[in-house]
Amino acid sequence: MVVMMRTPLKWERLATAGLFLFCFANSSAQGIDFKVELPPQKGVLVPEGIDYFDDDLMVSEGQAESPFLQIGEALDAMDSTRSKVETKTQSPAESNPVAKAESAPALQNKPQPQRASVDAGRFPNLQCLQDNVTFWKRVYSEIDTDEALIHDREGLDKVYASVRLGGSEAQKRNSMKLLREHYKNILTSLASKLDAPSAWNSTERTMAKLFRPSELTRGRLLQAADNVRIQQGLKSRFDGGVKRSLQYLPVIKSIVRQQNLPLDVAYLPHVESSFVNYAKSKVGAVGLWQLMPSTMHLLMGKHAVSKRTDPHTATFAATKLLKQNYQATGSWPLALTAYNHGLAGVMRAVRKTGSTDLCQIIDRYNSPSFRFASSNFYAQFLAAREVALQRYSQLSKNSDVGKIVAPLLASRDKGAL
């Protein structure tokens, strides 16, 4: 096992379920910093050529690496130069920052009336989702696929640790299971010793600092133990998706304009598939826009089900669905959430809560089907849009790329073109 330690930090050796971890706790830190590489495990069968973008999406490496535009070599050269500059200018503290909520002005989410044509984009950075957007920005831009964040499922401002995962994908998944149990045990132990702070070890004291005094109750900590979740990073895959997107954006932009939609919806495949055209989910969604067979059938007819990997046909279907969602909900936060959760499910949430405010729905709607993925989908979209805009801005220095991404960069200020 290889452990990377940053100094000056205290350290404590822990053991759980056969996995030895070195925990580094800084009294002024907001969380625990883990860097762990596991040795190869015997007897583990690893599927060949499978990448997991998230809990549901999988794609083979061969399918992911479809031919790029001829500018690919120029982009790789720019990336190499940028990486060298970042290495020289980045301070040690910046190399693995602790997630911090970024303050942003809250925009009121007023539902828009139904209409035949869709107005320019309305994609507010909702107050209730600021911590979530910050979290997903880290996942897309800081934490790579061999790393993960251990966090609270319901409060993404509580990131307990950043971990490095070694070995195959199967070994990484097994390690994440062990780590989740480890942190559940820490929180459960802390809950059992609330009345005796002097008995807390250094790890428990550090964990306690992540909770407000009013949250340090047995019930809240036991709930936090149940809420422990691990999110694998996506930085390199997201960066790859930015490059892949350049071959699809001309078609997507054209169809989005035809549908009179905000150009911002062109960022959605960054969340759905990382612009891998042959991406396939475990439940059967396929393509850039991750369309289900039944959805494609309803939107475009039975003959179109086999064309979900055709960028033109799939984009037309996806934009048609988004337009229907917006016309039904009058709100882009709800329209995008419906893309993930289904329009019927979102309308049910509106009826149950009596609100078209996504923040109110997330806070008050209690449904077995409206879980982490659905409640975070809009926040993921906002984070992906912001990170992709930064990457497109950097890549636009290449003249060929600049022609492709110029409308997206302009839409940053205008909302739509």
GROMACS .gro file of C-alpha atoms in nm:
model
  417
    1MET     CA    1   0.000   0.000   0.000
    2VAL     CA    2   0.130   0.343  -0.094
    3VAL     CA    3   0.026   0.640   0.116
    4MET     CA    4   0.094   1.000   0.021
    5MET     CA    5   0.122   1.237   0.317
    6ARG     CA    6   0.123   1.613   0.321
    7THR     CA    7   0.304   1.781   0.607
    8PRO     CA    8   0.269   1.919   0.868
    9LEU     CA    9  -0.025   1.694   0.960
   10LYS     CA   10  -0.109   1.457   1.240
   11TRP     CA   11  -0.168   1.098   1.140
   12GLU     CA   12  -0.352   0.803   1.281
   13ARG     CA   13  -0.350   0.445   1.161
   14LEU     CA   14  -0.689   0.282   1.128
   15ALA     CA   15  -0.796  -0.067   1.026
   16THR     CA   16  -1.138  -0.179   0.908
   17ALA     CA   17  -1.255  -0.488   0.721
   18GLY     CA   18  -0.896  -0.575   0.635
   19LEU     CA   19  -0.830  -0.238   0.470
   20PHE     CA   20  -0.559  -0.030   0.637
   21LEU     CA   21  -0.593   0.345   0.591
   22PHE     CA   22  -0.378   0.633   0.702
   23CYS     CA   23  -0.593   0.926   0.806
   24PHE     CA   24  -0.446   1.272   0.813
   25ALA     CA   25  -0.637   1.527   1.017
   26ASN     CA   26  -0.561   1.896   1.036
   27SER     CA   27  -0.737   2.086   1.313
   28SER     CA   28  -0.810   2.371   1.075
   29ALA     CA   29  -0.924   2.151   0.787
   30GLN     CA   30  -1.283   2.107   0.677
   31GLY     CA   31  -1.249   1.733   0.616
   32ILE     CA   32  -1.014   1.440   0.611
   33ASP     CA   33  -0.762   1.397   0.332
   34PHE     CA   34  -0.710   1.037   0.223
   35LYS     CA   35  -0.465   0.915  -0.041
   36VAL     CA   36  -0.476   0.536  -0.069
   37GLU     CA   37  -0.354   0.295  -0.335
   38LEU     CA   38  -0.451  -0.068  -0.291
   39PRO     CA   39  -0.234  -0.362  -0.402
   40PRO     CA   40  -0.372  -0.602  -0.666
   41GLN     CA   41  -0.616  -0.853  -0.523
   42LYS     CA   42  -0.601  -1.217  -0.620
   43GLY     CA   43  -0.904  -1.396  -0.756
   44VAL     CA   44  -1.083  -1.084  -0.881
   45LEU     CA   45  -1.232  -1.118  -1.227
   46VAL     CA   46  -1.228  -0.788  -1.413
   47PRO     CA   47  -1.447  -0.731  -1.722
   48GLU     CA   48  -1.240  -0.629  -2.021
   49GLY     CA   49  -1.267  -0.282  -2.171
   50ILE     CA   50  -1.547  -0.143  -1.956
   51ASP     CA   51  -1.551   0.212  -1.825
   52TYR     CA   52  -1.804   0.332  -1.569
   53PHE     CA   53  -1.888   0.699  -1.600
   54ASP     CA   54  -2.122   0.686  -1.299
   55ASP     CA   55  -2.348   0.440  -1.119
   56ASP     CA   56  -2.543   0.361  -1.437
   57LEU     CA   57  -2.345   0.445  -1.749
   58MET     CA   58  -2.097   0.207  -1.906
   59VAL     CA   59  -1.914   0.204  -2.238
   60SER     CA   60  -1.624   0.019  -2.393
   61GLU     CA   61  -1.297   0.202  -2.447
   62GLY     CA   62  -1.304   0.117  -2.818
   63GLN     CA   63  -1.645   0.277  -2.858
   64ALA     CA   64  -1.543   0.582  -2.662
   65GLU     CA   65  -1.244   0.657  -2.882
   66SER     CA   66  -1.429   0.733  -3.205
   67PRO     CA   67  -1.232   0.934  -3.464
   68PHE     CA   68  -1.184   1.297  -3.365
   69LEU     CA   69  -1.158   1.602  -3.582
   70GLN     CA   70  -0.819   1.672  -3.737
   71ILE     CA   71  -0.764   1.937  -3.473
   72GLY     CA   72  -0.719   1.665  -3.211
   73GLU     CA   73  -0.340   1.681  -3.223
   74ALA     CA   74  -0.348   2.057  -3.178
   75LEU     CA   75  -0.575   2.018  -2.874
   76ASP     CA   76  -0.346   1.757  -2.721
   77ALA     CA   77  -0.050   1.991  -2.767
   78MET     CA   78  -0.245   2.272  -2.600
   79ASP     CA   79  -0.339   2.041  -2.313
   80SER     CA   80   0.026   1.946  -2.264
   81THR     CA   81   0.129   2.310  -2.250
   82ARG     CA   82  -0.154   2.397  -2.012
   83SER     CA   83  -0.064   2.105  -1.785
   84LYS     CA   84   0.297   2.224  -1.758
   85VAL     CA   85   0.188   2.577  -1.675
   86GLU     CA   86  -0.057   2.456  -1.410
   87THR     CA   87   0.209   2.233  -1.253
   88LYS     CA   88   0.446   2.529  -1.217
   89THR     CA   89   0.188   2.773  -1.083
   90GLN     CA   90  -0.022   2.550  -0.859
   91SER     CA   91   0.053   2.567  -0.488
   92PRO     CA   92   0.053   2.249  -0.273
   93ALA     CA   93  -0.271   2.354  -0.107
   94GLU     CA   94  -0.440   2.395  -0.445
   95SER     CA   95  -0.342   2.048  -0.561
   96ASN     CA   96  -0.608   1.884  -0.343
   97PRO     CA   97  -0.840   2.159  -0.214
   98VAL     CA   98  -1.118   2.094   0.033
   99ALA     CA   99  -1.457   2.161  -0.116
  100LYS     CA  100  -1.597   2.499  -0.017
  101ALA     CA  101  -1.939   2.637  -0.100
  102GLU     CA  102  -1.911   2.916  -0.351
  103SER     CA  103  -2.138   3.210  -0.286
  104ALA     CA  104  -2.342   3.323  -0.583
  105PRO     CA  105  -2.638   3.556  -0.604
  106ALA     CA  106  -2.963   3.367  -0.566
  107LEU     CA  107  -3.197   3.400  -0.861
  108GLN     CA  108  -3.568   3.370  -0.806
  109ASN     CA  109  -3.716   3.071  -0.986
  110LYS     CA  110  -4.041   3.204  -1.127
  111PRO     CA  111  -4.238   2.961  -1.345
  112GLN     CA  112  -4.294   3.081  -1.699
  113PRO     CA  113  -4.634   3.049  -1.868
  114GLN     CA  114  -4.683   2.778  -2.126
  115ARG     CA  115  -4.621   2.889  -2.482
  116ALA     CA  116  -4.581   2.752  -2.831
  117SER     CA  117  -4.225   2.876  -2.868
  118VAL     CA  118  -3.959   2.862  -2.601
  119ASP     CA  119  -3.805   3.178  -2.459
  120ALA     CA  120  -3.433   3.239  -2.421
  121GLY     CA  121  -3.271   3.029  -2.154
  122ARG     CA  122  -3.363   3.049  -1.789
  123PHE     CA  123  -3.103   2.846  -1.602
  124PRO     CA  124  -3.079   3.003  -1.254
  125ASN     CA  125  -2.812   2.896  -1.008
  126LEU     CA  126  -3.065   2.817  -0.737
  127GLN     CA  127  -2.968   2.903  -0.380
  128CYS     CA  128  -3.052   2.555  -0.254
  129LEU     CA  129  -2.816   2.394  -0.507
  130GLN     CA  130  -2.503   2.603  -0.465
  131ASP     CA  131  -2.325   2.339  -0.255
  132ASN     CA  132  -2.434   2.071  -0.503
  133VAL     CA  133  -2.301   2.267  -0.801
  134THR     CA  134  -1.971   2.322  -0.621
  135PHE     CA  135  -1.950   1.950  -0.548
  136TRP     CA  136  -2.010   1.847  -0.910
  137LYS     CA  137  -1.762   2.104  -1.037
  138ARG     CA  138  -1.501   1.929  -0.826
  139VAL     CA  139  -1.605   1.592  -0.968
  140TYR     CA  140  -1.578   1.721  -1.326
  141SER     CA  141  -1.267   1.938  -1.296
  142GLU     CA  142  -1.053   1.830  -0.995
  143ILE     CA  143  -1.114   1.467  -0.900
  144ASP     CA  144  -1.001   1.210  -1.156
  145THR     CA  145  -1.121   0.857  -1.219
  146ASP     CA  146  -0.865   0.705  -0.983
  147GLU     CA  147  -0.995   0.926  -0.700
  148ALA     CA  148  -1.323   0.962  -0.518
  149LEU     CA  149  -1.505   1.188  -0.272
  150ILE     CA  150  -1.667   1.040   0.038
  151HIS     CA  151  -1.964   1.262   0.125
  152ASP     CA  152  -2.311   1.296   0.271
  153ARG     CA  153  -2.577   1.198   0.018
  154GLU     CA  154  -2.819   1.469   0.129
  155GLY     CA  155  -2.571   1.745   0.215
  156LEU     CA  156  -2.300   1.776  -0.050
  157ASP     CA  157  -2.127   2.045   0.154
  158LYS     CA  158  -2.012   1.764   0.386
  159VAL     CA  159  -1.719   1.599   0.209
  160TYR     CA  160  -1.553   1.368   0.459
  161ALA     CA  161  -1.252   1.267   0.252
  162SER     CA  162  -1.078   1.262  -0.082
  163VAL     CA  163  -0.935   0.917  -0.159
  164ARG     CA  164  -0.709   0.771  -0.424
  165LEU     CA  165  -0.815   0.433  -0.560
  166GLY     CA  166  -0.576   0.183  -0.716
  167GLY     CA  167  -0.615  -0.134  -0.915
  168SER     CA  168  -0.880  -0.243  -1.164
  169GLU     CA  169  -1.235  -0.109  -1.183
  170ALA     CA  170  -1.356  -0.411  -0.987
  171GLN     CA  171  -1.096  -0.343  -0.716
  172LYS     CA  172  -1.192   0.022  -0.704
  173ARG     CA  173  -1.558  -0.065  -0.652
  174ASN     CA  174  -1.465  -0.309  -0.377
  175SER     CA  175  -1.246  -0.047  -0.211
  176MET     CA  176  -1.527   0.206  -0.222
  177LYS     CA  177  -1.760  -0.040  -0.049
  178LEU     CA  178  -1.505  -0.088   0.229
  179LEU     CA  179  -1.451   0.286   0.262
  180ARG     CA  180  -1.824   0.349   0.287
  181GLU     CA  181  -1.851   0.099   0.572
  182HIS     CA  182  -1.549   0.256   0.738
  183TYR     CA  183  -1.707   0.602   0.743
  184LYS     CA  184  -2.043   0.466   0.852
  185ASN     CA  185  -1.863   0.310   1.149
  186ILE     CA  186  -1.692   0.640   1.234
  187LEU     CA  187  -2.021   0.832   1.237
  188THR     CA  188  -2.199   0.558   1.430
  189SER     CA  189  -1.919   0.555   1.688
  190LEU     CA  190  -1.936   0.933   1.718
  191ALA     CA  191  -2.313   0.914   1.773
  192SER     CA  192  -2.262   0.668   2.057
  193LYS     CA  193  -2.009   0.896   2.233
  194LEU     CA  194  -2.177   1.236   2.201
  195ASP     CA  195  -2.194   1.276   2.579
  196ALA     CA  196  -1.824   1.203   2.621
  197PRO     CA  197  -1.623   1.431   2.386
  198SER     CA  198  -1.306   1.346   2.575
  199ALA     CA  199  -1.339   0.991   2.443
  200TRP     CA  200  -1.342   1.101   2.079
  201ASN     CA  201  -1.037   1.006   1.879
  202SER     CA  202  -0.878   1.253   1.636
  203THR     CA  203  -1.080   1.124   1.340
  204GLU     CA  204  -1.409   1.163   1.526
  205ARG     CA  205  -1.314   1.515   1.637
  206THR     CA  206  -1.240   1.612   1.278
  207MET     CA  207  -1.568   1.463   1.158
  208ALA     CA  208  -1.761   1.647   1.430
  209LYS     CA  209  -1.631   1.980   1.298
  210LEU     CA  210  -1.822   1.924   0.974
  211PHE     CA  211  -2.152   1.943   1.160
  212ARG     CA  212  -2.311   2.254   1.307
  213PRO     CA  213  -2.364   2.237   1.684
  214SER     CA  214  -2.737   2.194   1.628
  215GLU     CA  215  -2.664   1.892   1.407
  216LEU     CA  216  -2.456   1.708   1.665
  217THR     CA  217  -2.736   1.484   1.781
  218ARG     CA  218  -2.752   1.107   1.789
  219GLY     CA  219  -3.036   1.098   1.536
  220ARG     CA  220  -2.863   1.331   1.290
  221LEU     CA  221  -2.533   1.141   1.306
  222LEU     CA  222  -2.702   0.805   1.258
  223GLN     CA  223  -2.881   0.951   0.958
  224ALA     CA  224  -2.546   1.078   0.828
  225ALA     CA  225  -2.407   0.726   0.868
  226ASP     CA  226  -2.684   0.595   0.643
  227ASN     CA  227  -2.618   0.881   0.398
  228VAL     CA  228  -2.250   0.804   0.337
  229ARG     CA  229  -2.193   0.793  -0.039
  230ILE     CA  230  -1.882   0.771  -0.257
  231GLN     CA  231  -1.854   0.957  -0.588
  232GLN     CA  232  -1.579   0.860  -0.828
  233GLY     CA  233  -1.411   1.151  -1.008
  234LEU     CA  234  -1.464   1.223  -1.377
  235LYS     CA  235  -1.201   1.484  -1.465
  236SER     CA  236  -1.018   1.304  -1.746
  237ARG     CA  237  -1.341   1.168  -1.890
  238PHE     CA  238  -1.498   1.512  -1.882
  239ASP     CA  239  -1.194   1.660  -2.057
  240GLY     CA  240  -1.218   1.382  -2.313
  241GLY     CA  241  -1.585   1.464  -2.356
  242VAL     CA  242  -1.498   1.826  -2.428
  243LYS     CA  243  -1.278   1.712  -2.717
  244ARG     CA  244  -1.534   1.459  -2.841
  245SER     CA  245  -1.805   1.723  -2.832
  246LEU     CA  246  -1.632   1.926  -3.102
  247GLN     CA  247  -1.733   1.677  -3.371
  248TYR     CA  248  -2.100   1.686  -3.264
  249LEU     CA  249  -2.158   2.051  -3.170
  250PRO     CA  250  -2.216   2.179  -3.526
  251VAL     CA  251  -2.507   1.935  -3.570
  252ILE     CA  252  -2.639   1.993  -3.218
  253LYS     CA  253  -2.628   2.373  -3.248
  254SER     CA  254  -2.817   2.365  -3.576
  255ILE     CA  255  -3.098   2.148  -3.440
  256VAL     CA  256  -3.121   2.340  -3.112
  257ARG     CA  257  -3.172   2.661  -3.309
  258GLN     CA  258  -3.433   2.494  -3.531
  259GLN     CA  259  -3.624   2.394  -3.219
  260ASN     CA  260  -3.598   2.750  -3.082
  261LEU     CA  261  -3.433   2.627  -2.763
  262PRO     CA  262  -3.161   2.793  -2.555
  263LEU     CA  263  -2.820   2.693  -2.684
  264ASP     CA  264  -2.726   2.595  -2.329
  265VAL     CA  265  -2.903   2.260  -2.370
  266ALA     CA  266  -2.607   2.157  -2.590
  267TYR     CA  267  -2.418   2.099  -2.263
  268LEU     CA  268  -2.652   1.821  -2.153
  269PRO     CA  269  -2.458   1.533  -2.318
  270HIS     CA  270  -2.164   1.623  -2.092
  271VAL     CA  271  -2.381   1.494  -1.806
  272GLU     CA  272  -2.555   1.213  -1.991
  273SER     CA  273  -2.274   1.044  -2.184
  274SER     CA  274  -1.960   1.260  -2.181
  275PHE     CA  275  -2.027   1.279  -2.557
  276VAL     CA  276  -1.960   0.908  -2.610
  277ASN     CA  277  -2.198   0.831  -2.896
  278TYR     CA  278  -2.216   0.457  -2.826
  279ALA     CA  279  -2.255   0.489  -2.449
  280LYS     CA  280  -2.507   0.244  -2.308
  281SER     CA  281  -2.657   0.243  -1.959
  282LYS     CA  282  -2.749  -0.063  -1.757
  283VAL     CA  283  -3.118   0.015  -1.805
  284GLY     CA  284  -3.091   0.040  -2.185
  285ALA     CA  285  -3.045   0.412  -2.254
  286VAL     CA  286  -2.819   0.469  -2.555
  287GLY     CA  287  -2.626   0.745  -2.729
  288LEU     CA  288  -2.515   1.101  -2.668
  289TRP     CA  289  -2.848   1.191  -2.512
  290GLN     CA  290  -2.906   0.855  -2.337
  291LEU     CA  291  -3.250   0.794  -2.485
  292MET     CA  292  -3.456   0.491  -2.381
  293PRO     CA  293  -3.618   0.275  -2.652
  294SER     CA  294  -3.970   0.360  -2.536
  295THR     CA  295  -3.893   0.732  -2.530
  296MET     CA  296  -3.749   0.724  -2.882
  297HIS     CA  297  -4.051   0.526  -3.000
  298LEU     CA  298  -4.295   0.784  -2.864
  299LEU     CA  299  -4.098   1.081  -2.994
  300MET     CA  300  -3.990   0.962  -3.338
  301GLY     CA  301  -4.167   0.636  -3.415
  302LYS     CA  302  -4.071   0.271  -3.394
  303HIS     CA  303  -3.826   0.296  -3.685
  304ALA     CA  304  -3.615   0.551  -3.496
  305VAL     CA  305  -3.538   0.326  -3.197
  306SER     CA  306  -3.239   0.180  -3.382
  307LYS     CA  307  -3.113   0.532  -3.465
  308ARG     CA  308  -3.036   0.645  -3.112
  309THR     CA  309  -2.666   0.649  -3.200
  310ASP     CA  310  -2.729   0.869  -3.503
  311PRO     CA  311  -2.631   1.217  -3.375
  312HIS     CA  312  -2.881   1.401  -3.596
  313THR     CA  313  -3.183   1.182  -3.517
  314ALA     CA  314  -3.099   1.152  -3.147
  315THR     CA  315  -3.045   1.526  -3.107
  316PHE     CA  316  -3.374   1.603  -3.279
  317ALA     CA  317  -3.553   1.360  -3.044
  318ALA     CA  318  -3.379   1.497  -2.733
  319THR     CA  319  -3.455   1.859  -2.817
  320LYS     CA  320  -3.815   1.767  -2.895
  321LEU     CA  321  -3.841   1.607  -2.551
  322LEU     CA  322  -3.682   1.905  -2.379
  323LYS     CA  323  -3.919   2.142  -2.559
  324GLN     CA  324  -4.220   1.937  -2.448
  325ASN     CA  325  -4.089   1.932  -2.091
  326TYR     CA  326  -4.046   2.308  -2.086
  327GLN     CA  327  -4.386   2.378  -2.235
  328ALA     CA  328  -4.546   2.152  -1.972
  329THR     CA  329  -4.354   2.287  -1.672
  330GLY     CA  330  -4.273   2.648  -1.770
  331SER     CA  331  -3.936   2.611  -1.595
  332TRP     CA  332  -3.596   2.503  -1.721
  333PRO     CA  333  -3.488   2.359  -1.385
  334LEU     CA  334  -3.802   2.141  -1.393
  335ALA     CA  335  -3.771   2.065  -1.765
  336LEU     CA  336  -3.417   1.935  -1.720
  337THR     CA  337  -3.511   1.742  -1.408
  338ALA     CA  338  -3.793   1.584  -1.609
  339TYR     CA  339  -3.539   1.473  -1.868
  340ASN     CA  340  -3.392   1.250  -1.596
  341HIS     CA  341  -3.695   1.176  -1.379
  342GLY     CA  342  -3.969   1.178  -1.642
  343LEU     CA  343  -4.228   1.447  -1.703
  344ALA     CA  344  -4.506   1.252  -1.531
  345GLY     CA  345  -4.289   1.216  -1.221
  346VAL     CA  346  -4.204   1.588  -1.210
  347MET     CA  347  -4.568   1.689  -1.257
  348ARG     CA  348  -4.661   1.450  -0.976
  349ALA     CA  349  -4.403   1.624  -0.756
  350VAL     CA  350  -4.552   1.962  -0.847
  351ARG     CA  351  -4.899   1.841  -0.749
  352LYS     CA  352  -4.781   1.682  -0.424
  353THR     CA  353  -4.585   1.987  -0.310
  354GLY     CA  354  -4.805   2.254  -0.466
  355SER     CA  355  -4.493   2.425  -0.599
  356THR     CA  356  -4.305   2.468  -0.927
  357ASP     CA  357  -3.990   2.572  -0.737
  358LEU     CA  358  -3.730   2.296  -0.772
  359CYS     CA  359  -3.584   2.386  -0.431
  360GLN     CA  360  -3.923   2.332  -0.267
  361ILE     CA  361  -3.969   2.003  -0.450
  362ILE     CA  362  -3.627   1.873  -0.346
  363ASP     CA  363  -3.694   1.975   0.014
  364ARG     CA  364  -4.053   1.851   0.046
  365TYR     CA  365  -4.117   1.580  -0.211
  366ASN     CA  366  -4.080   1.233  -0.064
  367SER     CA  367  -4.085   0.961  -0.327
  368PRO     CA  368  -3.885   0.637  -0.361
  369SER     CA  369  -3.815   0.727  -0.725
  370PHE     CA  370  -3.699   1.084  -0.660
  371ARG     CA  371  -3.359   1.007  -0.515
  372PHE     CA  372  -3.001   1.131  -0.547
  373ALA     CA  373  -2.979   1.120  -0.927
  374SER     CA  374  -3.302   1.311  -0.994
  375SER     CA  375  -3.253   1.573  -0.723
  376ASN     CA  376  -2.897   1.640  -0.843
  377PHE     CA  377  -2.952   1.636  -1.218
  378TYR     CA  378  -3.005   2.010  -1.261
  379ALA     CA  379  -2.704   2.086  -1.037
  380GLN     CA  380  -2.492   1.850  -1.249
  381PHE     CA  381  -2.604   2.034  -1.561
  382LEU     CA  382  -2.509   2.373  -1.415
  383ALA     CA  383  -2.169   2.241  -1.304
  384ALA     CA  384  -2.101   2.073  -1.640
  385ARG     CA  385  -2.196   2.390  -1.825
  386GLU     CA  386  -1.956   2.600  -1.617
  387VAL     CA  387  -1.664   2.358  -1.642
  388ALA     CA  388  -1.717   2.302  -2.015
  389LEU     CA  389  -1.733   2.677  -2.077
  390GLN     CA  390  -1.394   2.715  -1.910
  391ARG     CA  391  -1.246   2.439  -2.125
  392TYR     CA  392  -1.401   2.576  -2.445
  393SER     CA  393  -1.264   2.919  -2.362
  394GLN     CA  394  -0.914   2.771  -2.330
  395LEU     CA  395  -0.947   2.567  -2.649
  396SER     CA  396  -1.089   2.858  -2.849
  397LYS     CA  397  -0.734   2.989  -2.888
  398ASN     CA  398  -0.709   2.733  -3.167
  399SER     CA  399  -0.878   2.901  -3.465
  400ASP     CA  400  -1.056   2.587  -3.584
  401VAL     CA  401  -1.195   2.517  -3.240
  402GLY     CA  402  -1.288   2.882  -3.194
  403LYS     CA  403  -1.528   2.864  -3.488
  404ILE     CA  404  -1.708   2.571  -3.328
  405VAL     CA  405  -1.736   2.698  -2.972
  406ALA     CA  406  -1.784   3.072  -3.039
  407PRO     CA  407  -2.167   3.052  -3.013
  408LEU     CA  408  -2.142   2.865  -2.684
  409LEU     CA  409  -1.901   3.120  -2.544
  410ALA     CA  410  -2.134   3.399  -2.654
  411SER     CA  411  -2.430   3.222  -2.494
  412ARG     CA  412  -2.252   3.248  -2.160
  413ASP     CA  413  -2.370   3.608  -2.146
  414LYS     CA  414  -2.680   3.599  -2.362
  415GLY     CA  415  -2.832   3.269  -2.250
  416ALA     CA  416  -2.918   3.169  -2.607
  417LEU     CA  417  -2.845   3.258  -2.967
   0.00000   0.00000   0.00000
